Every structure is written in structure tokens, then in C-alpha cells.
mmCIF file of C-alpha atoms and ligand atoms in Angstrom:
data_model
loop_
_atom_site.group_PDB
_atom_site.id
_atom_site.type_symbol
_atom_site.label_atom_id
_atom_site.label_comp_id
_atom_site.label_asym_id
_atom_site.label_seq_id
_atom_site.Cartn_x
_atom_site.Cartn_y
_atom_site.Cartn_z
ATOM 1 C CA MET A 175 174.408 148.523 55.082
ATOM 2 C CA SER A 176 178.297 150.255 55.266
ATOM 3 C CA THR A 177 179.676 153.200 53.920
ATOM 4 C CA GLY A 178 183.887 153.451 53.399
ATOM 5 C CA PHE A 179 185.207 156.798 54.201
ATOM 6 C CA PHE A 180 189.093 156.301 53.645
ATOM 7 C CA PHE A 181 190.855 159.860 54.313
ATOM 8 C CA ASP A 182 194.478 160.836 55.149
ATOM 9 C CA GLU A 183 195.455 163.589 56.317
ATOM 10 C CA TYR A 184 199.040 163.128 54.715
ATOM 11 C CA CYS A 185 196.694 164.384 51.234
ATOM 12 C CA PHE A 186 196.535 168.096 52.802
ATOM 13 C CA TRP A 187 199.503 168.333 52.950
ATOM 14 C CA HIS A 188 201.040 168.657 49.128
ATOM 15 C CA THR A 189 201.098 173.061 48.459
ATOM 16 C CA THR A 190 201.607 174.454 44.847
ATOM 17 C CA GLY A 191 203.595 177.259 45.929
ATOM 18 C CA GLU A 192 202.623 180.675 46.059
ATOM 19 C CA HIS A 193 199.772 181.587 42.993
ATOM 20 C CA VAL A 194 196.305 183.864 43.367
ATOM 21 C CA LEU A 195 193.475 181.182 42.368
ATOM 22 C CA MET A 196 195.880 179.779 39.394
ATOM 23 C CA LEU A 197 197.549 182.540 38.908
ATOM 24 C CA PRO A 198 201.828 181.764 39.229
ATOM 25 C CA VAL A 199 202.893 184.795 40.730
ATOM 26 C CA GLY A 200 205.395 187.244 39.128
ATOM 27 C CA GLY A 201 204.653 190.070 36.308
ATOM 28 C CA TRP A 202 201.744 191.462 36.919
ATOM 29 C CA VAL A 203 200.849 189.096 38.749
ATOM 30 C CA GLN A 204 201.590 190.353 42.684
ATOM 31 C CA GLY A 205 202.864 187.921 45.123
ATOM 32 C CA GLY A 206 204.182 188.420 49.136
ATOM 33 C CA ASP A 207 200.633 189.024 50.438
ATOM 34 C CA GLY A 208 200.215 185.183 51.103
ATOM 35 C CA GLY A 209 197.677 184.901 48.172
ATOM 36 C CA SER A 210 197.144 180.642 48.184
ATOM 37 C CA HIS A 211 196.071 179.012 44.708
ATOM 38 C CA ALA A 212 192.768 177.311 44.251
ATOM 39 C CA GLU A 213 193.569 173.889 44.936
ATOM 40 C CA ALA A 214 194.355 174.926 48.581
ATOM 41 C CA PRO A 215 193.458 171.774 51.118
ATOM 42 C CA SER A 216 191.259 174.312 52.972
ATOM 43 C CA THR A 217 188.199 172.989 51.610
ATOM 44 C CA LYS A 218 188.667 169.798 51.976
ATOM 45 C CA ARG A 219 189.723 169.863 55.799
ATOM 46 C CA ARG A 220 186.497 171.628 56.159
ATOM 47 C CA MET A 221 184.478 169.723 54.313
ATOM 48 C CA LYS A 222 185.812 166.687 56.303
ATOM 49 C CA SER A 223 185.607 169.314 59.186
ATOM 50 C CA LEU A 224 181.436 170.133 59.412
ATOM 51 C CA MET A 225 181.488 165.742 58.797
ATOM 52 C CA ASP A 226 182.949 165.466 61.960
ATOM 53 C CA VAL A 227 180.795 168.452 63.947
ATOM 54 C CA SER A 228 177.382 167.244 62.487
ATOM 55 C CA GLY A 229 178.321 163.411 63.293
ATOM 56 C CA LEU A 230 178.717 162.059 59.671
ATOM 57 C CA THR A 231 182.048 160.832 59.654
ATOM 58 C CA ALA A 232 181.009 159.091 63.304
ATOM 59 C CA LYS A 233 178.304 156.783 60.962
ATOM 60 C CA LEU A 234 181.240 156.081 58.616
ATOM 61 C CA ASP A 235 183.843 153.264 58.688
ATOM 62 C CA LEU A 236 186.358 156.169 58.579
ATOM 63 C CA GLN A 237 190.629 154.447 57.522
ATOM 64 C CA SER A 238 193.026 155.265 55.360
ATOM 65 C CA ALA A 239 194.433 152.871 52.894
ATOM 66 C CA PRO A 240 198.463 152.351 51.437
ATOM 67 C CA ALA A 241 200.242 154.845 48.994
ATOM 68 C CA ALA A 242 199.832 153.389 45.478
ATOM 69 C CA THR A 243 202.612 151.927 44.921
ATOM 70 C CA VAL A 244 204.983 152.904 41.862
ATOM 71 C CA ASP A 245 204.201 149.486 40.018
ATOM 72 C CA ASP A 246 201.028 151.295 40.668
ATOM 73 C CA LEU A 247 201.025 154.237 38.668
ATOM 74 C CA LEU A 248 203.113 152.394 35.543
ATOM 75 C CA ARG A 249 199.975 150.575 34.758
ATOM 76 C CA VAL A 250 198.937 154.064 33.480
ATOM 77 C CA HIS A 251 201.668 156.253 33.476
ATOM 78 C CA THR A 252 204.875 156.064 31.127
ATOM 79 C CA LYS A 253 207.882 155.975 33.096
ATOM 80 C CA GLY A 254 209.798 159.089 31.632
ATOM 81 C CA TYR A 255 206.662 161.052 33.036
ATOM 82 C CA VAL A 256 205.997 158.865 36.237
ATOM 83 C CA ASP A 257 210.140 159.634 36.655
ATOM 84 C CA LYS A 258 209.955 163.257 35.935
ATOM 85 C CA PHE A 259 207.194 164.138 38.823
ATOM 86 C CA MET A 260 209.225 161.809 41.077
ATOM 87 C CA ALA A 261 212.933 163.888 40.113
ATOM 88 C CA THR A 262 210.872 167.439 40.079
ATOM 89 C CA SER A 263 208.946 166.822 43.665
ATOM 90 C CA LYS A 264 212.055 165.684 44.866
ATOM 91 C CA ALA A 265 214.281 168.845 43.966
ATOM 92 C CA GLY A 266 211.974 171.076 45.574
ATOM 93 C CA GLY A 267 209.109 170.859 42.897
ATOM 94 C CA GLY A 268 208.100 172.829 40.031
ATOM 95 C CA TYR A 269 205.490 172.736 36.856
ATOM 96 C CA ILE A 270 205.519 168.825 35.365
ATOM 97 C CA GLY A 271 202.676 170.279 32.728
ATOM 98 C CA ILE A 272 199.661 172.838 32.416
ATOM 99 C CA ASP A 273 198.676 174.356 35.389
ATOM 100 C CA ALA A 274 199.963 171.976 37.294
ATOM 101 C CA PRO A 275 202.861 172.877 40.247
ATOM 102 C CA CYS A 276 203.739 170.476 42.145
ATOM 103 C CA GLY A 277 205.473 171.263 45.580
ATOM 104 C CA PRO A 278 208.270 169.415 47.796
ATOM 105 C CA GLY A 279 206.857 166.072 48.237
ATOM 106 C CA THR A 280 203.719 166.110 46.110
ATOM 107 C CA PHE A 281 204.950 162.434 44.767
ATOM 108 C CA GLU A 282 204.565 161.218 48.147
ATOM 109 C CA VAL A 283 201.555 162.594 48.777
ATOM 110 C CA ALA A 284 199.670 161.904 45.016
ATOM 111 C CA LEU A 285 201.006 158.208 46.059
ATOM 112 C CA GLN A 286 198.856 158.233 49.056
ATOM 113 C CA SER A 287 195.620 160.481 47.543
ATOM 114 C CA ALA A 288 195.478 157.297 44.549
ATOM 115 C CA GLY A 289 196.094 154.708 47.234
ATOM 116 C CA LEU A 290 192.794 155.886 48.799
ATOM 117 C CA GLY A 291 191.588 155.400 45.746
ATOM 118 C CA ILE A 292 192.222 151.368 45.403
ATOM 119 C CA GLY A 293 191.681 151.040 49.082
ATOM 120 C CA ALA A 294 188.018 152.719 48.569
ATOM 121 C CA VAL A 295 187.552 150.004 45.057
ATOM 122 C CA ASP A 296 189.175 147.003 47.333
ATOM 123 C CA ALA A 297 187.157 147.621 50.062
ATOM 124 C CA VAL A 298 183.884 147.217 47.330
ATOM 125 C CA LEU A 299 184.565 145.207 45.193
ATOM 126 C CA SER A 300 185.642 142.163 48.581
ATOM 127 C CA GLY A 301 182.647 143.431 50.262
ATOM 128 C CA ARG A 302 183.437 144.849 53.598
ATOM 129 C CA HIS A 303 181.484 148.520 52.350
ATOM 130 C CA ASP A 304 177.985 148.357 50.328
ATOM 131 C CA ASN A 305 180.120 151.797 49.158
ATOM 132 C CA ALA A 306 182.629 154.080 49.700
ATOM 133 C CA TYR A 307 184.090 157.460 49.704
ATOM 134 C CA ALA A 308 187.875 158.564 48.628
ATOM 135 C CA LEU A 309 188.803 162.019 49.977
ATOM 136 C CA THR A 310 191.421 161.556 47.475
ATOM 137 C CA ARG A 311 194.027 164.933 47.141
ATOM 138 C CA PRO A 312 195.458 165.495 44.298
ATOM 139 C CA PRO A 313 192.766 165.399 42.398
ATOM 140 C CA GLY A 314 193.282 163.132 38.976
ATOM 141 C CA HIS A 315 190.551 163.335 36.358
ATOM 142 C CA HIS A 316 192.955 166.578 34.185
ATOM 143 C CA CYS A 317 196.793 164.211 34.228
ATOM 144 C CA GLN A 318 197.629 162.261 31.081
ATOM 145 C CA ARG A 319 199.160 159.421 30.533
ATOM 146 C CA ASP A 320 202.659 161.395 30.033
ATOM 147 C CA GLU A 321 201.763 165.064 31.590
ATOM 148 C CA GLY A 322 200.377 165.949 34.377
ATOM 149 C CA MET A 323 197.377 168.580 34.102
ATOM 150 C CA GLY A 324 194.919 170.677 35.737
ATOM 151 C CA PHE A 325 196.549 170.614 39.994
ATOM 152 C CA CYS A 326 196.446 166.479 39.000
ATOM 153 C CA PHE A 327 199.553 165.027 38.901
ATOM 154 C CA LEU A 328 198.359 161.305 38.753
ATOM 155 C CA ALA A 329 194.750 159.895 36.780
ATOM 156 C CA ASN A 330 193.371 158.107 40.038
ATOM 157 C CA SER A 331 190.487 157.281 38.845
ATOM 158 C CA SER A 332 192.359 155.545 36.125
ATOM 159 C CA ILE A 333 195.038 154.064 38.458
ATOM 160 C CA VAL A 334 192.515 152.182 40.475
ATOM 161 C CA ILE A 335 190.316 151.236 37.646
ATOM 162 C CA GLU A 336 193.624 148.842 36.183
ATOM 163 C CA TRP A 337 194.243 147.797 39.423
ATOM 164 C CA ALA A 338 190.911 146.508 40.446
ATOM 165 C CA LYS A 339 191.157 144.676 36.922
ATOM 166 C CA GLN A 340 194.592 143.086 37.311
ATOM 167 C CA LYS A 341 194.381 142.041 41.033
ATOM 168 C CA HIS A 342 189.679 141.340 41.374
ATOM 169 C CA GLY A 343 189.733 140.121 38.714
ATOM 170 C CA LEU A 344 186.979 142.991 37.699
ATOM 171 C CA GLY A 345 185.658 143.383 34.154
ATOM 172 C CA LYS A 346 183.058 146.376 33.000
ATOM 173 C CA VAL A 347 183.579 149.882 34.738
ATOM 174 C CA ALA A 348 181.875 153.072 33.893
ATOM 175 C CA VAL A 349 183.158 156.603 35.465
ATOM 176 C CA LEU A 350 181.146 159.082 35.890
ATOM 177 C CA ASP A 351 182.519 162.467 36.071
ATOM 178 C CA TRP A 352 180.697 165.769 37.121
ATOM 179 C CA ASP A 353 183.336 168.261 37.809
ATOM 180 C CA VAL A 354 182.212 170.740 35.981
ATOM 181 C CA HIS A 355 185.710 170.468 34.560
ATOM 182 C CA HIS A 356 185.329 168.317 31.069
ATOM 183 C CA GLY A 357 187.665 164.682 32.501
ATOM 184 C CA ASN A 358 189.881 164.916 29.875
ATOM 185 C CA GLY A 359 192.835 162.456 31.084
ATOM 186 C CA THR A 360 190.200 159.726 31.686
ATOM 187 C CA GLN A 361 188.498 159.731 28.743
ATOM 188 C CA ASN A 362 191.650 160.366 26.922
ATOM 189 C CA ILE A 363 193.486 157.364 28.609
ATOM 190 C CA PHE A 364 190.336 154.657 28.360
ATOM 191 C CA TYR A 365 189.771 156.405 24.780
ATOM 192 C CA ASP A 366 189.780 153.113 23.054
ATOM 193 C CA ARG A 367 188.668 150.761 25.398
ATOM 194 C CA PRO A 368 185.499 149.333 25.298
ATOM 195 C CA ASP A 369 185.838 147.616 28.588
ATOM 196 C CA VAL A 370 185.292 151.463 30.530
ATOM 197 C CA MET A 371 182.428 154.159 29.911
ATOM 198 C CA THR A 372 183.447 157.531 30.488
ATOM 199 C CA ILE A 373 180.718 160.201 30.703
ATOM 200 C CA SER A 374 181.140 163.451 31.843
ATOM 201 C CA LEU A 375 179.161 166.408 32.596
ATOM 202 C CA HIS A 376 180.638 169.589 32.421
ATOM 203 C CA GLN A 377 181.042 173.185 31.848
ATOM 204 C CA GLU A 378 180.923 173.751 27.762
ATOM 205 C CA ARG A 379 184.311 174.946 27.463
ATOM 206 C CA CYS A 380 185.711 175.628 30.917
ATOM 207 C CA PHE A 381 188.558 173.394 31.663
ATOM 208 C CA PRO A 382 190.124 172.262 28.505
ATOM 209 C CA ILE A 383 189.325 174.927 27.032
ATOM 210 C CA ASP A 384 189.589 172.445 23.507
ATOM 211 C CA GLN A 385 188.028 168.893 24.240
ATOM 212 C CA GLY A 386 184.972 167.608 26.188
ATOM 213 C CA ASP A 387 182.477 168.117 22.581
ATOM 214 C CA ALA A 388 180.391 165.788 22.336
ATOM 215 C CA ASN A 389 180.888 164.554 19.080
ATOM 216 C CA GLU A 390 183.984 162.548 21.144
ATOM 217 C CA ARG A 391 182.143 159.064 21.092
ATOM 218 C CA GLY A 392 185.104 157.252 21.422
ATOM 219 C CA GLU A 393 187.515 155.279 18.887
ATOM 220 C CA GLY A 394 187.884 152.052 17.493
ATOM 221 C CA ALA A 395 186.918 149.197 20.242
ATOM 222 C CA GLY A 396 186.201 151.939 21.830
ATOM 223 C CA GLU A 397 184.190 153.685 19.929
ATOM 224 C CA GLY A 398 180.546 154.611 22.049
ATOM 225 C CA THR A 399 182.548 154.243 24.831
ATOM 226 C CA ASN A 400 182.516 157.767 25.698
ATOM 227 C CA LEU A 401 179.716 160.511 26.318
ATOM 228 C CA ASN A 402 180.786 164.108 26.761
ATOM 229 C CA ILE A 403 177.928 166.394 27.953
ATOM 230 C CA PRO A 404 179.063 169.584 27.643
ATOM 231 C CA LEU A 405 176.246 171.771 29.249
ATOM 232 C CA LEU A 406 175.661 175.858 29.063
ATOM 233 C CA PRO A 407 177.534 178.279 31.259
ATOM 234 C CA GLY A 408 174.448 179.227 33.265
ATOM 235 C CA GLY A 409 172.839 176.108 33.717
ATOM 236 C CA GLY A 410 171.871 174.858 37.326
ATOM 237 C CA HIS A 411 169.336 171.490 38.678
ATOM 238 C CA ALA A 412 167.652 170.799 36.467
ATOM 239 C CA ALA A 413 169.577 171.250 33.795
ATOM 240 C CA TYR A 414 171.546 168.633 35.641
ATOM 241 C CA MET A 415 168.730 166.836 36.598
ATOM 242 C CA GLU A 416 167.580 166.278 32.737
ATOM 243 C CA ALA A 417 171.365 165.468 31.231
ATOM 244 C CA PHE A 418 170.415 162.455 33.699
ATOM 245 C CA GLU A 419 167.792 160.613 33.157
ATOM 246 C CA LYS A 420 167.801 161.519 28.861
ATOM 247 C CA LEU A 421 171.586 160.726 29.027
ATOM 248 C CA VAL A 422 173.317 160.001 32.047
ATOM 249 C CA LEU A 423 171.396 157.139 32.802
ATOM 250 C CA PRO A 424 170.481 155.610 29.484
ATOM 251 C CA ALA A 425 174.151 155.168 28.663
ATOM 252 C CA LEU A 426 174.509 153.518 31.560
ATOM 253 C CA ARG A 427 172.365 150.788 31.410
ATOM 254 C CA ARG A 428 172.776 149.802 28.464
ATOM 255 C CA PHE A 429 177.009 149.252 29.152
ATOM 256 C CA ARG A 430 176.201 147.606 31.928
ATOM 257 C CA PRO A 431 178.926 147.990 34.498
ATOM 258 C CA GLU A 432 180.336 145.433 36.543
ATOM 259 C CA LEU A 433 181.464 149.405 38.993
ATOM 260 C CA ILE A 434 180.635 152.763 38.583
ATOM 261 C CA ILE A 435 183.288 155.222 39.761
ATOM 262 C CA VAL A 436 182.084 158.994 40.552
ATOM 263 C CA ALA A 437 184.814 161.502 40.062
ATOM 264 C CA ASN A 438 183.403 163.779 42.529
ATOM 265 C CA GLY A 439 184.264 167.431 42.094
ATOM 266 C CA LEU A 440 181.381 169.831 43.496
ATOM 267 C CA ASP A 441 182.090 172.678 40.625
ATOM 268 C CA ALA A 442 179.426 173.018 39.389
ATOM 269 C CA ASN A 443 178.076 174.648 42.608
ATOM 270 C CA GLY A 444 176.609 178.271 41.950
ATOM 271 C CA VAL A 445 179.661 180.124 44.131
ATOM 272 C CA ASP A 446 182.853 177.997 42.521
ATOM 273 C CA PRO A 447 185.397 180.282 41.382
ATOM 274 C CA LEU A 448 186.547 178.325 38.939
ATOM 275 C CA ALA A 449 183.647 177.896 36.685
ATOM 276 C CA ARG A 450 180.008 179.457 36.391
ATOM 277 C CA MET A 451 177.186 176.885 36.934
ATOM 278 C CA LEU A 452 174.274 177.377 39.538
ATOM 279 C CA LEU A 453 174.484 173.829 41.636
ATOM 280 C CA HIS A 454 173.724 173.656 45.116
ATOM 281 C CA SER A 455 173.565 171.226 47.325
ATOM 282 C CA ASP A 456 170.315 169.556 47.459
ATOM 283 C CA SER A 457 171.511 168.687 43.372
ATOM 284 C CA PHE A 458 174.474 166.377 44.600
ATOM 285 C CA ARG A 459 172.639 165.512 46.673
ATOM 286 C CA GLU A 460 169.748 163.996 43.532
ATOM 287 C CA MET A 461 173.267 163.459 41.836
ATOM 288 C CA THR A 462 173.871 160.743 44.767
ATOM 289 C CA ARG A 463 170.420 159.195 44.677
ATOM 290 C CA LEU A 464 169.878 159.654 41.356
ATOM 291 C CA ILE A 465 173.672 157.252 40.529
ATOM 292 C CA LYS A 466 172.480 154.959 44.138
ATOM 293 C CA ALA A 467 169.937 153.872 42.282
ATOM 294 C CA ALA A 468 172.174 153.308 39.456
ATOM 295 C CA ALA A 469 174.467 151.294 40.615
ATOM 296 C CA ASP A 470 171.899 149.185 42.703
ATOM 297 C CA ASP A 471 170.572 148.160 39.235
ATOM 298 C CA LEU A 472 173.191 147.050 37.320
ATOM 299 C CA CYS A 473 175.753 146.645 40.245
ATOM 300 C CA TYR A 474 174.619 145.562 43.161
ATOM 301 C CA GLY A 475 175.377 148.531 44.290
ATOM 302 C CA ARG A 476 179.464 148.386 43.473
ATOM 303 C CA LEU A 477 180.076 152.474 44.031
ATOM 304 C CA VAL A 478 183.293 154.715 45.079
ATOM 305 C CA LEU A 479 183.092 158.017 44.909
ATOM 306 C CA MET A 480 187.145 160.438 44.317
ATOM 307 C CA HIS A 481 187.100 163.522 45.535
ATOM 308 C CA GLU A 482 188.128 165.700 42.241
ATOM 309 C CA GLY A 483 187.608 169.796 42.122
ATOM 310 C CA GLY A 484 186.040 172.077 43.909
ATOM 311 C CA TYR A 485 187.174 175.972 45.260
ATOM 312 C CA SER A 486 184.635 177.874 47.413
ATOM 313 C CA ASP A 487 185.586 177.099 50.818
ATOM 314 C CA ALA A 488 181.896 178.166 52.159
ATOM 315 C CA TYR A 489 180.233 175.823 50.426
ATOM 316 C CA VAL A 490 182.144 172.454 49.364
ATOM 317 C CA PRO A 491 181.255 171.892 53.010
ATOM 318 C CA PHE A 492 177.651 171.545 52.112
ATOM 319 C CA CYS A 493 178.326 170.333 48.586
ATOM 320 C CA GLY A 494 180.556 167.059 49.930
ATOM 321 C CA LEU A 495 178.235 166.769 53.342
ATOM 322 C CA ALA A 496 174.969 166.612 51.365
ATOM 323 C CA VAL A 497 176.545 163.305 48.340
ATOM 324 C CA ILE A 498 178.009 161.912 51.931
ATOM 325 C CA GLU A 499 174.797 161.966 53.599
ATOM 326 C CA GLU A 500 173.021 160.669 50.277
ATOM 327 C CA LEU A 501 175.772 157.691 49.800
ATOM 328 C CA SER A 502 175.126 156.651 53.141
ATOM 329 C CA GLY A 503 172.176 157.079 54.185
ATOM 330 C CA HIS A 504 172.089 159.060 57.620
ATOM 331 C CA ARG A 505 171.442 162.939 57.709
ATOM 332 C CA THR A 506 172.174 165.410 59.713
ATOM 333 C CA GLU A 507 170.779 168.573 60.771
ATOM 334 C CA VAL A 508 172.949 170.460 58.878
ATOM 335 C CA GLU A 509 171.343 172.891 56.825
ATOM 336 C CA ASP A 510 173.078 174.473 53.521
ATOM 337 C CA PRO A 511 172.919 178.477 54.307
ATOM 338 C CA LEU A 512 173.070 178.725 50.091
ATOM 339 C CA VAL A 513 169.791 177.035 49.071
ATOM 340 C CA PRO A 514 167.630 179.902 49.076
ATOM 341 C CA ALA A 515 170.140 182.460 47.029
ATOM 342 C CA ILE A 516 171.579 179.827 44.768
ATOM 343 C CA THR A 517 168.162 178.559 43.995
ATOM 344 C CA ALA A 518 166.485 182.641 43.288
ATOM 345 C CA GLN A 519 169.141 181.993 40.629
ATOM 346 C CA GLN A 520 168.466 179.532 38.519
ATOM 347 C CA PRO A 521 168.130 180.203 34.293
ATOM 348 C CA ASN A 522 164.974 181.455 33.107
ATOM 349 C CA ALA A 523 162.736 179.336 30.751
ATOM 350 C CA ALA A 524 163.927 180.026 27.252
ATOM 351 C CA PHE A 525 167.560 179.480 28.691
ATOM 352 C CA ASP A 526 165.876 176.003 29.923
ATOM 353 C CA ASP A 527 164.669 175.584 26.052
ATOM 354 C CA LEU A 528 168.048 176.420 24.541
ATOM 355 C CA GLN A 529 169.587 173.761 26.818
ATOM 356 C CA SER A 530 166.623 171.134 26.817
ATOM 357 C CA ARG A 531 166.868 171.005 22.136
ATOM 358 C CA LEU A 532 170.622 171.256 22.865
ATOM 359 C CA ILE A 533 170.110 167.211 25.376
ATOM 360 C CA ALA A 534 168.221 166.501 23.097
ATOM 361 C CA GLU A 535 170.221 166.651 20.214
ATOM 362 C CA MET A 536 173.531 165.455 22.930
ATOM 363 C CA ALA A 537 171.148 161.750 23.063
ATOM 364 C CA GLU A 538 169.944 161.796 19.441
ATOM 365 C CA GLY A 539 174.043 162.075 18.358
ATOM 366 C CA ALA A 540 174.672 158.780 21.659
ATOM 367 C CA GLY A 541 172.095 156.671 20.010
ATOM 368 C CA LEU A 542 170.709 156.464 23.294
ATOM 369 C CA VAL A 543 166.496 157.664 21.823
HETATM 370 ZN ZN1 ZN B 107 187.352 171.097 38.399
#
């Protein structure tokens, strides 16, 4: 078997301008000391570096892909938004939506990011690889048809899906988004579509704070093809495993996709600065094992992972490495130094009971029991 790894140095060249975490400097937010935006290239660069040094990259088929074209964007985004993004980027940058600061040249970098996703899906659908990973940056899952949002400027996975439908005649596709923040862009874009199932596992009301509830199930012909799984802050490995068993896997078995795309955010880890969940690298490894097995059962193993969030310089590399080890079936000698500390902080039985009850209610609400 083979795993394609789609990567391009250019994706690391997008800059947001000076921020601290996600706050623009100015007013009461101090600037001038080189503070950096959370969505900096360092997390992804360090993940790729650990893959290189551990020998994992050498086991994969490393490649870039052509940048997406404006026509590719227009299958998803409005022309007005694409024009505005292009002009803002050309003029040196600025905000093009809530928490979406672009820098000089971000437009071209975002085209490259979406292009990596297209390359990955093309490789899997044409049979060149069994599965694939795209190290997409900027990320995409918050971006709306007509507005950037949450560090995202182009709806990468949506662009990839519409491309694959046109070029490969792809039918039903499922997007599993385990980024700790709600996959609101992907949800909204496909909300009335029966052929695209969107599943988002996230910390409830973390970002955005007004969407992502379990009762958002799609509308019209898309009724029942959106599944939100909002989890209590502080949840860890057990909550995610139970959500997979009771919700994610039954929903996928019922939908029967021809391709599964994972929006691989690594920010549900126990030390992420932008969320409050408690996963460790073995949690991400296990989620990858489960979704890979589901893809084997349902769609000939056709599985593509696209990188989304994850903001800990120290920990994204270990969590990402675990995902790609499991995806490719090549285990390195790397040991995650944070597993013991995060394991020791997992919630108590009373918390787990409450989360279990809420998951059972969600399964009932979604007609999965
Ligand atoms: Zn996120």
C-alpha cells in the first residue's frame, strides 16, 4: 500500500501580520515585541521536520501539486469574495472576515494550499495511492462561500469535493472534521446537499460561539446529512472514542460514502492554546485507525486527510506524526513525551457519565439508535 504526502514549502509563507495569539496588536494589546499569530507556520513546519528526522517522510510518496485555479474556487465561493480576497492580498493584506487576517500574497499561498488537497484527492480517486495526506495551510474549514473566517480564506475541502465531482464524477462523500472547533464553513456550504455528509466533532461553543449544536442536521434535500457532535470542554480520549462508536461510525455506515475526507485539526490536544480538550497522540492515532477501518469497509479505503488547526509548537508534531504513522502503516521510534501527563488529567467518572448521557441523546436525536 502507499500513502501520498502532499506538501509545498510555499504554504508556510502565508503571514497574518503582527498579532498575539489571535488578537491584533493595538489598544490594550501590546505590540512591538515580535508576538506571533497562533496560526503561524511553525506548528506545521515542526511536524514535517519530525516526520523527516524520524524517517517517516522517506516511507511516503512526497510531492507537491499544482495550485488551484480561480475556476476551482468559483465552484464554491462567490466571485465578489474571490475578487475581494485577491485585491486585499495584492494590496498588502488586511481582514477579510472574522478572525481572518491575510498578508501580502496570501491569495497565491491559499491557491497552493487548496491545490494540495486537490492533488491528494486526485491521487486517491485515480488509484495512484491508497490514501493521502495534504499539509494544507492556510486551513479551510471555517471559510464561508462569501467570507473568510477563523484563519481560513478558502474552503479547501469544499473546493476539493466540487473539483472531484466535476473531474471524477464523484458521488457521495463524507467529511469528518475532528478539529476542536466547529467545521461551520463546510457545514454551511453543504447544508442542503444530500450527496455530502458533514460530521463535526468539536468542543461546544468554542469557535464559532453561536453554531455547532446537535440539532443542526441539514435542510431540504440535505436533511440528515449534517451531524454535529459538540463535546463538553475538558473531555478527553474516552469522550472521543464513545462519540466514534455511537455517532461517527454508525452515521458513516448509514450514509455509505464513496470517499472520506478528514479535516485533521490537531487542536483537541491537551496543551492547545485555543481550546480546552484533553486528547494525546494515541487518541489521534486511534481515531485514524477507526476512520481508516471505516474507509476500508465502506469505500475501498479511499481516505484523504487535510490539515486544519493545531496551535501548540511542542505538541502538533507528535499528534500529527501519530496520525500519519497510522495512515501509512509505518511506525517510527518516536515516543510522545506528553502522553503520561495528559493521560493523568483525563476527566473523572462523573464527567464521563454526563458526557455519555449527552452522546446517547445525540445518537437518539440523529436516529442512530
Ligand atoms: Zn481549530
